[in-house]
Short mmCIF file of C-alpha atoms in Angstrom, two decimals:
data_model
loop_
_atom_site.label_atom_id
_atom_site.label_comp_id
_atom_site.label_asym_id
_atom_site.label_seq_id
_atom_site.Cartn_x
_atom_site.Cartn_y
_atom_site.Cartn_z
CA MET C 100 -2.21 -15.59 4.27
CA LEU C 101 -2.99 -12.63 2.00
CA ARG C 102 -4.69 -9.79 3.69
CA VAL C 103 -6.90 -7.91 1.47
CA GLY C 104 -8.69 -4.76 2.76
CA LEU C 105 -12.14 -4.15 1.17
CA THR C 106 -13.88 -0.91 1.79
CA GLY C 107 -16.12 1.69 0.15
CA GLY C 108 -18.66 4.56 0.97
CA ILE C 109 -22.26 3.73 2.21
CA GLY C 110 -24.39 2.66 -0.72
CA ALA C 111 -21.23 1.87 -2.80
CA GLY C 112 -22.26 -1.79 -3.03
CA LYS C 113 -19.28 -3.52 -1.42
CA SER C 114 -21.24 -6.46 -0.23
CA THR C 115 -21.59 -7.31 -4.04
CA VAL C 116 -17.81 -7.45 -4.32
CA ALA C 117 -17.37 -9.29 -1.00
CA ALA C 118 -19.86 -12.00 -2.04
CA ARG C 119 -18.04 -12.59 -5.31
CA LEU C 120 -14.74 -13.00 -3.73
CA ALA C 121 -16.26 -15.45 -1.29
CA GLU C 122 -17.67 -17.38 -4.26
CA HIS C 123 -14.09 -17.83 -5.38
CA GLY C 124 -12.88 -19.02 -2.08
CA ALA C 125 -11.93 -15.92 -0.17
CA VAL C 126 -12.34 -15.98 3.62
CA VAL C 127 -14.42 -13.04 4.02
CA ILE C 128 -14.44 -11.22 7.50
CA ASP C 129 -17.16 -8.54 7.85
CA ALA C 130 -16.26 -5.81 10.66
CA ASP C 131 -19.86 -4.72 10.88
CA ARG C 132 -21.07 -8.23 11.67
CA ILE C 133 -18.43 -8.52 14.31
CA ALA C 134 -19.43 -5.23 15.90
CA ARG C 135 -22.63 -6.64 16.22
CA GLU C 136 -21.65 -9.90 17.53
CA VAL C 137 -19.68 -8.65 20.28
CA VAL C 138 -22.70 -6.93 21.82
CA GLU C 139 -25.27 -9.56 21.60
CA PRO C 140 -27.51 -10.57 24.32
CA GLY C 141 -25.48 -12.45 26.90
CA THR C 142 -21.93 -11.16 25.74
CA ASP C 143 -19.70 -9.33 28.19
CA GLY C 144 -19.51 -6.60 25.60
CA LEU C 145 -23.12 -5.84 26.01
CA THR C 146 -22.89 -6.16 29.82
CA GLU C 147 -20.19 -3.50 29.86
CA LEU C 148 -22.13 -1.13 27.48
CA VAL C 149 -24.89 -1.30 29.98
CA SER C 150 -22.55 -0.72 32.86
CA VAL C 151 -20.95 2.63 31.15
CA PHE C 152 -24.15 4.03 29.52
CA GLY C 153 -27.13 2.57 31.51
CA GLU C 154 -30.25 0.20 31.17
CA HIS C 155 -31.91 2.61 29.03
CA ILE C 156 -29.93 1.39 26.05
CA LEU C 157 -31.64 -1.98 26.22
CA THR C 158 -34.73 -3.01 24.54
CA ALA C 159 -37.63 -4.77 26.50
CA GLU C 160 -36.30 -7.88 25.22
CA GLY C 161 -32.67 -7.15 26.62
CA ALA C 162 -31.05 -6.67 23.42
CA LEU C 163 -29.11 -3.63 22.47
CA ASP C 164 -31.28 -0.53 21.38
CA ARG C 165 -28.86 0.81 18.90
CA SER C 166 -30.73 4.06 18.41
CA ALA C 167 -30.75 4.77 22.16
CA LEU C 168 -26.92 3.94 22.39
CA ALA C 169 -26.27 6.21 19.66
CA ALA C 170 -28.16 9.12 21.26
CA THR C 171 -25.97 8.57 24.31
CA ALA C 172 -22.63 7.53 22.98
CA PHE C 173 -22.58 10.10 20.18
CA ALA C 174 -23.49 13.07 22.46
CA ASP C 175 -19.75 14.15 23.10
CA ASP C 176 -16.25 13.18 22.42
CA ALA C 177 -15.78 11.73 25.84
CA ALA C 178 -18.88 9.42 25.50
CA ARG C 179 -17.74 8.16 22.20
CA GLU C 180 -14.44 7.45 23.68
CA ARG C 181 -15.88 5.26 26.29
CA LEU C 182 -17.91 3.52 23.60
CA ASN C 183 -14.69 2.60 21.59
CA ALA C 184 -12.94 1.56 24.61
CA VAL C 185 -15.62 -1.18 24.96
CA LEU C 186 -15.96 -2.15 21.35
CA HIS C 187 -12.63 -1.76 19.49
CA PRO C 188 -10.78 -4.28 21.91
CA ARG C 189 -13.27 -6.87 21.43
CA ILE C 190 -13.72 -6.31 17.69
CA ALA C 191 -9.96 -6.48 17.26
CA ALA C 192 -9.73 -9.60 19.27
CA ARG C 193 -12.48 -11.44 17.38
CA THR C 194 -10.89 -10.43 14.07
CA ALA C 195 -7.56 -11.61 15.01
CA GLU C 196 -9.52 -14.84 16.19
CA LEU C 197 -11.00 -15.41 12.87
CA MET C 198 -7.88 -14.70 11.02
CA SER C 199 -5.78 -17.20 12.86
CA ARG C 200 -8.31 -19.80 11.68
CA ALA C 201 -7.65 -19.18 8.13
CA ALA C 202 -5.37 -21.62 6.26
CA ASP C 203 -1.79 -20.52 5.43
CA ASP C 204 -2.65 -20.25 1.66
CA ALA C 205 -5.89 -18.19 2.32
CA ILE C 206 -6.94 -15.14 0.82
CA VAL C 207 -8.53 -13.30 3.65
CA VAL C 208 -10.83 -10.28 2.77
CA HIS C 209 -11.35 -7.80 5.59
CA ASP C 210 -14.53 -5.93 4.87
CA VAL C 211 -14.36 -2.73 6.68
CA ALA C 212 -16.46 0.46 6.09
CA LEU C 213 -14.07 2.76 7.94
CA LEU C 214 -10.81 1.44 6.87
CA VAL C 215 -9.72 4.93 5.29
CA GLU C 216 -11.02 6.72 8.39
CA ASN C 217 -9.21 4.57 10.85
CA GLY C 218 -5.97 4.59 9.08
CA LEU C 219 -5.87 0.72 8.45
CA ALA C 220 -4.60 0.63 4.84
CA PRO C 221 -1.03 -0.19 5.62
CA ASN C 222 -2.00 -3.38 7.59
CA TYR C 223 -3.20 -5.30 4.34
CA HIS C 224 -1.11 -6.52 1.24
CA LEU C 225 -3.56 -4.77 -0.99
CA VAL C 226 -6.75 -2.51 -0.67
CA LEU C 227 -9.87 -2.90 -2.89
CA VAL C 228 -12.08 0.30 -2.91
CA VAL C 229 -15.52 0.02 -4.17
CA ASP C 230 -17.33 3.21 -5.47
CA ALA C 231 -20.20 4.60 -7.24
CA ASP C 232 -21.33 7.95 -8.16
CA GLU C 233 -23.06 9.73 -5.37
CA GLN C 234 -26.57 9.97 -6.99
CA VAL C 235 -26.51 6.30 -7.48
CA ARG C 236 -25.39 5.78 -3.85
CA VAL C 237 -28.33 8.01 -2.62
CA GLN C 238 -30.98 6.01 -4.70
CA ARG C 239 -29.49 2.72 -3.50
CA LEU C 240 -29.93 3.94 0.23
CA ALA C 241 -33.55 5.11 -0.45
CA GLU C 242 -34.43 1.71 -1.89
CA THR C 243 -32.66 -0.65 0.45
CA ARG C 244 -32.84 1.51 3.71
CA GLY C 245 -35.78 3.84 3.28
CA MET C 246 -33.31 6.73 3.65
CA ASN C 247 -34.37 10.04 2.25
CA ALA C 248 -31.98 12.08 0.04
CA GLU C 249 -31.01 14.49 2.69
CA ASP C 250 -29.97 11.99 5.20
CA ALA C 251 -28.61 9.95 2.56
CA ARG C 252 -26.23 12.76 1.41
CA ALA C 253 -25.27 13.71 5.17
CA ARG C 254 -23.98 10.18 5.89
CA ILE C 255 -22.12 10.02 2.62
CA ALA C 256 -20.62 13.46 3.47
CA ALA C 257 -19.59 12.21 7.03
CA GLN C 258 -17.31 9.47 5.55
CA ALA C 259 -14.01 9.65 3.72
CA THR C 260 -13.93 11.54 0.49
CA THR C 261 -13.39 10.08 -2.90
CA ALA C 262 -9.81 11.53 -2.95
CA GLN C 263 -8.88 10.05 0.50
CA ARG C 264 -9.97 6.59 -0.67
CA ARG C 265 -8.33 6.88 -3.94
CA ALA C 266 -5.18 7.48 -1.97
CA VAL C 267 -5.19 4.08 -0.33
CA ALA C 268 -6.70 2.03 -3.25
CA ASP C 269 -4.64 -0.44 -4.95
CA VAL C 270 -7.64 -1.60 -6.87
CA TRP C 271 -10.52 0.60 -7.64
CA ILE C 272 -13.83 -0.96 -8.53
CA ASP C 273 -16.60 1.10 -10.15
CA ASN C 274 -19.85 -0.52 -8.84
CA GLY C 275 -22.17 2.33 -10.29
CA GLY C 276 -23.17 0.50 -13.39
CA ASP C 277 -23.82 -2.91 -14.81
CA ARG C 278 -23.60 -5.70 -12.19
CA ASP C 279 -22.21 -8.21 -14.52
CA ALA C 280 -19.36 -5.99 -15.41
CA VAL C 281 -18.53 -5.35 -11.78
CA LEU C 282 -18.58 -9.27 -11.32
CA ARG C 283 -16.17 -9.54 -14.47
CA ARG C 284 -13.91 -6.94 -12.90
CA VAL C 285 -13.72 -8.87 -9.56
CA ASP C 286 -13.15 -12.17 -11.33
CA ALA C 287 -10.21 -10.58 -12.83
CA VAL C 288 -8.66 -9.15 -9.93
CA TRP C 289 -9.05 -12.44 -8.13
CA ALA C 290 -7.41 -14.49 -11.02
CA ASP C 291 -4.77 -12.08 -12.24
CA ARG C 292 -3.87 -10.35 -8.95
CA LEU C 293 -4.91 -11.91 -5.48
CA VAL C 294 -4.27 -15.55 -6.55
CA PRO C 295 -0.65 -15.03 -7.96
CA PHE C 296 0.08 -12.74 -4.99
CA GLU C 297 -0.76 -15.11 -2.52
CA ALA C 298 1.30 -17.70 -4.02
CA ALA C 299 4.53 -15.69 -4.43
CA VAL C 300 4.23 -14.44 -0.76
CA ARG C 301 3.90 -17.88 0.60
CA GLN C 302 6.45 -19.58 -1.69
CA ARG C 303 8.76 -16.66 -1.27
CA ARG C 304 8.96 -16.37 -5.07
CA PRO C 305 10.74 -13.14 -6.40
CA ARG C 306 9.31 -11.38 -9.22
CA PRO C 307 10.87 -12.99 -12.40
CA ALA C 308 13.69 -10.59 -14.39
CA GLN C 309 12.33 -8.92 -17.20
CA PRO C 310 14.11 -6.92 -20.02
CA PRO C 311 14.33 -3.11 -19.79
CA VAL C 312 11.13 -1.64 -21.02
CA LEU C 313 10.88 1.94 -20.75
CA VAL C 314 7.19 3.68 -20.28
CA THR C 315 5.82 7.14 -20.36
CA PRO C 316 5.99 8.81 -16.96
CA ASP C 317 2.98 7.88 -14.92
CA PRO C 318 1.62 10.75 -12.63
CA GLU C 319 0.30 8.17 -10.12
CA TRP C 320 3.78 6.46 -9.44
CA PRO C 321 4.38 8.85 -6.38
CA GLU C 322 0.95 7.88 -4.94
CA GLN C 323 1.56 4.17 -5.55
CA ALA C 324 5.03 4.52 -3.96
CA GLU C 325 3.63 6.04 -0.83
CA ARG C 326 1.28 3.08 -0.41
CA ALA C 327 4.08 0.69 -0.64
CA LEU C 328 6.10 2.78 1.66
CA ALA C 329 3.43 3.16 4.27
CA ARG C 330 3.46 -0.74 4.27
CA VAL C 331 7.05 -0.82 4.72
CA ARG C 332 7.15 1.75 7.52
CA ALA C 333 4.11 -0.49 9.21
CA VAL C 334 6.57 -3.40 9.28
CA ALA C 335 9.80 -1.78 10.12
CA GLY C 336 8.42 0.28 13.08
CA GLU C 337 11.22 1.74 14.84
CA ARG C 338 14.04 0.20 12.83
CA ALA C 339 13.07 2.48 10.04
CA VAL C 340 15.55 5.28 10.01
CA ARG C 341 13.80 6.73 6.95
CA THR C 342 11.96 5.63 3.88
CA ASP C 343 12.33 7.07 0.17
CA HIS C 344 10.66 6.78 -3.18
CA ILE C 345 13.89 6.86 -5.36
CA GLY C 346 15.02 6.03 -8.86
CA SER C 347 13.71 7.01 -12.09
CA THR C 348 9.87 6.70 -11.13
CA ALA C 349 10.60 9.29 -8.39
CA VAL C 350 11.48 12.04 -11.17
CA PRO C 351 8.71 13.78 -13.02
CA GLY C 352 8.97 13.58 -16.63
CA LEU C 353 11.64 11.01 -16.77
CA PRO C 354 10.81 7.74 -18.56
CA ALA C 355 11.34 4.58 -16.55
CA LYS C 356 10.67 0.92 -16.24
CA ASP C 357 7.32 0.40 -14.51
CA VAL C 358 9.06 -0.62 -11.45
CA LEU C 359 8.91 1.57 -8.38
CA ASP C 360 12.31 1.75 -6.68
CA LEU C 361 12.09 2.30 -2.73
CA GLN C 362 14.61 2.70 -0.05
CA LEU C 363 14.36 1.66 3.55
CA VAL C 364 17.32 2.88 5.70
CA VAL C 365 17.92 0.74 8.83
CA PRO C 366 20.60 1.54 11.56
CA GLU C 367 22.82 -1.30 10.26
CA LEU C 368 22.53 -4.54 8.32
CA ALA C 369 21.60 -6.66 11.10
CA ASP C 370 18.30 -4.81 11.15
CA ALA C 371 18.03 -5.44 7.54
CA ASP C 372 18.31 -9.24 8.35
CA ALA C 373 16.06 -9.06 11.16
CA LEU C 374 13.40 -7.59 8.91
CA ALA C 375 13.73 -10.06 6.05
CA GLU C 376 10.92 -12.46 7.13
CA PRO C 377 8.55 -9.70 8.35
CA LEU C 378 9.11 -7.76 5.19
CA SER C 379 8.59 -10.99 3.06
CA ASP C 380 5.31 -11.74 5.00
CA ALA C 381 4.19 -8.31 4.09
CA GLY C 382 4.74 -8.86 0.25
CA PHE C 383 8.17 -7.57 -0.06
CA VAL C 384 10.07 -10.85 -0.80
CA ARG C 385 13.76 -11.06 0.10
CA VAL C 386 16.01 -11.73 -3.00
CA PRO C 387 18.66 -14.26 -2.22
CA GLY C 388 22.45 -13.59 -2.80
CA GLU C 389 24.73 -10.62 -2.30
CA TRP C 390 23.75 -7.26 -3.23
CA TYR C 391 25.93 -3.99 -3.47
CA ASP C 392 25.81 -0.38 -4.51
CA HIS C 393 28.74 1.06 -6.32
CA SER C 394 30.83 3.74 -4.82
CA THR C 395 31.35 7.21 -6.45
CA ASP C 396 34.98 6.27 -7.29
CA GLY C 397 34.01 2.88 -9.00
CA GLU C 398 36.53 1.06 -6.96
CA SER C 399 34.45 0.03 -4.10
CA SER C 400 31.08 -1.19 -3.13
CA TRP C 401 28.58 -1.09 -0.30
CA GLU C 402 26.66 -3.96 0.94
CA LYS C 403 22.56 -3.88 1.16
CA ARG C 404 19.70 -6.11 1.01
CA VAL C 405 17.06 -6.30 -1.78
CA HIS C 406 13.46 -7.28 -1.46
CA VAL C 407 10.94 -7.37 -4.58
CA GLY C 408 7.31 -6.89 -4.31
CA ALA C 409 5.19 -9.84 -4.89
CA ASP C 410 2.05 -7.98 -6.13
CA PRO C 411 1.86 -8.82 -9.86
CA GLY C 412 -0.01 -5.57 -10.41
CA ARG C 413 2.64 -3.27 -8.94
CA PRO C 414 6.29 -4.12 -9.39
CA VAL C 415 8.60 -2.85 -6.58
CA ASN C 416 12.16 -3.01 -5.65
CA LEU C 417 12.92 -2.29 -2.11
CA HIS C 418 16.69 -1.50 -1.25
CA VAL C 419 17.46 -2.04 2.37
CA ARG C 420 20.58 0.07 3.19
CA PRO C 421 22.41 0.67 6.55
CA ALA C 422 22.37 4.19 8.05
CA ASP C 423 26.11 4.16 8.47
CA GLY C 424 26.78 3.80 4.67
CA PRO C 425 26.71 6.50 2.13
CA ALA C 426 24.63 4.76 -0.50
CA TRP C 427 21.18 5.84 1.03
CA ARG C 428 22.23 9.54 0.96
CA LEU C 429 23.46 9.35 -2.74
CA ALA C 430 20.15 7.58 -3.81
CA VAL C 431 18.34 10.74 -2.35
CA LEU C 432 20.78 13.07 -3.83
CA PHE C 433 20.45 11.80 -7.14
CA ARG C 434 16.85 12.01 -7.15
CA ASP C 435 16.66 15.48 -5.94
CA TRP C 436 19.49 16.54 -8.48
CA LEU C 437 17.63 15.22 -11.40
CA ARG C 438 14.36 17.07 -10.21
CA ALA C 439 16.15 20.20 -10.09
CA VAL C 440 18.43 20.25 -13.18
CA PRO C 441 16.24 19.47 -16.40
CA GLU C 442 19.08 19.31 -18.81
CA GLU C 443 20.41 16.26 -16.91
CA VAL C 444 17.17 14.42 -17.21
CA VAL C 445 17.20 15.19 -20.89
CA ALA C 446 20.78 13.65 -21.04
CA TYR C 447 19.71 10.59 -18.77
CA THR C 448 16.54 9.95 -20.69
CA GLN C 449 18.78 9.81 -24.11
CA LEU C 450 21.08 7.17 -22.39
CA LYS C 451 18.36 5.16 -21.12
CA ARG C 452 16.53 5.08 -24.18
CA ARG C 453 19.59 4.10 -26.36
CA LEU C 454 20.47 1.30 -23.97
CA ALA C 455 17.10 -0.02 -23.49
CA ASP C 456 16.89 -0.39 -27.25
CA ASP C 457 20.21 -2.06 -27.40
CA HIS C 458 19.21 -4.62 -24.77
CA ARG C 459 15.42 -5.12 -25.45
CA ASP C 460 16.06 -8.71 -26.18
CA ASP C 461 17.74 -9.39 -22.76
CA ALA C 462 16.20 -11.76 -20.29
CA ASP C 463 16.68 -9.26 -17.67
CA VAL C 464 18.01 -5.64 -16.94
CA ARG C 465 21.43 -6.52 -15.41
CA ALA C 466 23.36 -5.61 -18.58
CA TYR C 467 21.45 -2.54 -19.10
CA ALA C 468 22.02 -1.59 -15.59
CA ASP C 469 25.72 -2.16 -15.86
CA ARG C 470 26.07 -0.01 -18.96
CA LYS C 471 24.26 2.82 -17.15
CA GLN C 472 26.62 2.69 -14.04
CA PRO C 473 29.55 4.85 -15.56
CA TRP C 474 27.26 7.64 -16.57
CA ILE C 475 25.60 7.38 -12.87
CA THR C 476 28.90 7.31 -11.21
CA ALA C 477 30.18 10.39 -13.05
CA ALA C 478 26.82 12.09 -12.50
CA PHE C 479 27.32 11.58 -8.58
CA THR C 480 30.26 14.32 -8.88
CA ARG C 481 27.91 16.79 -10.66
CA ALA C 482 25.29 16.00 -7.98
CA GLU C 483 27.63 16.71 -5.37
CA GLU C 484 28.78 20.06 -6.73
CA TRP C 485 24.88 21.07 -7.47
CA ALA C 486 24.37 20.33 -3.61
CA ALA C 487 27.18 22.40 -2.60
CA ARG C 488 26.00 25.43 -4.61
CA SER C 489 22.33 25.10 -3.84
CA GLY C 490 22.73 24.36 -0.14
CA TRP C 491 21.06 20.99 -0.51
CA SER C 492 20.98 18.65 2.74
CA VAL C 493 19.48 15.22 2.87
CA THR C 494 18.59 16.03 6.51
CA THR C 495 16.35 18.71 5.35
CA ARG C 496 14.46 16.47 2.84
#
């Protein structure tokens, strides 16, 4: 299934987005609803809360008095930890149960208010963030919850910042204006991104080859790369020796194809093969066949594995390389050398533009890449010389 995280600050209106996605057929799992379910009258969750905090957290009817619980459970960090120890395992178990019921081709939308605050973003194939201007949110909270402006702003301030949410957002949905415009935006995300993304993961369908088209450097490339790398690390776990954003999109000011090149270094190729299915499940589909990096002398080659991102909205190449080979170090060296030597960026840009123009009608980038390789091979020598002069060491980066 495709796992989509949906979040947004209080008053942003993510329920509007969740409802629209449900209309399209998404399986929506509401974390707030689950949190209420696990402490309903008659549940062991409520029984344990009473055991921990006392009978005074119950209403006369035997239901949970949320105000009384909050006054006790949020009095100090120790009390909050006791509350979390009761709630979090039950919420997690119920969430897993609901996800397990979803069909193999389902698009599961997990509606989580504190997705950012709890560091959950890497667990999803995609994260959607719903936002609105603070004044709009304050007004909504006054109208829907009777909250005064001071309390509303305090609640907003206690949550993740806009910058923190942007850092994890694969899709940003502005819900501060016309409702129909928001619904059209959600419709487009569903049709153009979520549906093809799910199909590509389930069918293990690599991204189709494309001709080499260079674009102006995007300042958001590094942030997009970090989101993807966080997902890679979440899958690879202890097998990840290191992860890197490499290639042209990792060099400020360098025109590039709008495809992020990422690197996962594992102890040996057997680890890469063990991760083939987990990475594919996470949206990085293994590309069949044999893949090699060229040596600096142009005579030998080093084996690797290649995965590509299945997200149609963010093309990614993931190179999985063994730690006992030299290729991963050269990839990092080449990136850092270009970042440090502007004249080499100019020379590389000129080469890339000329070759991209020569191969603009090609079905894919292989001929373009092959013609770049002699320059890159020679550049490795200059990069090593720079490393020796500057004291660069991959272990310090």
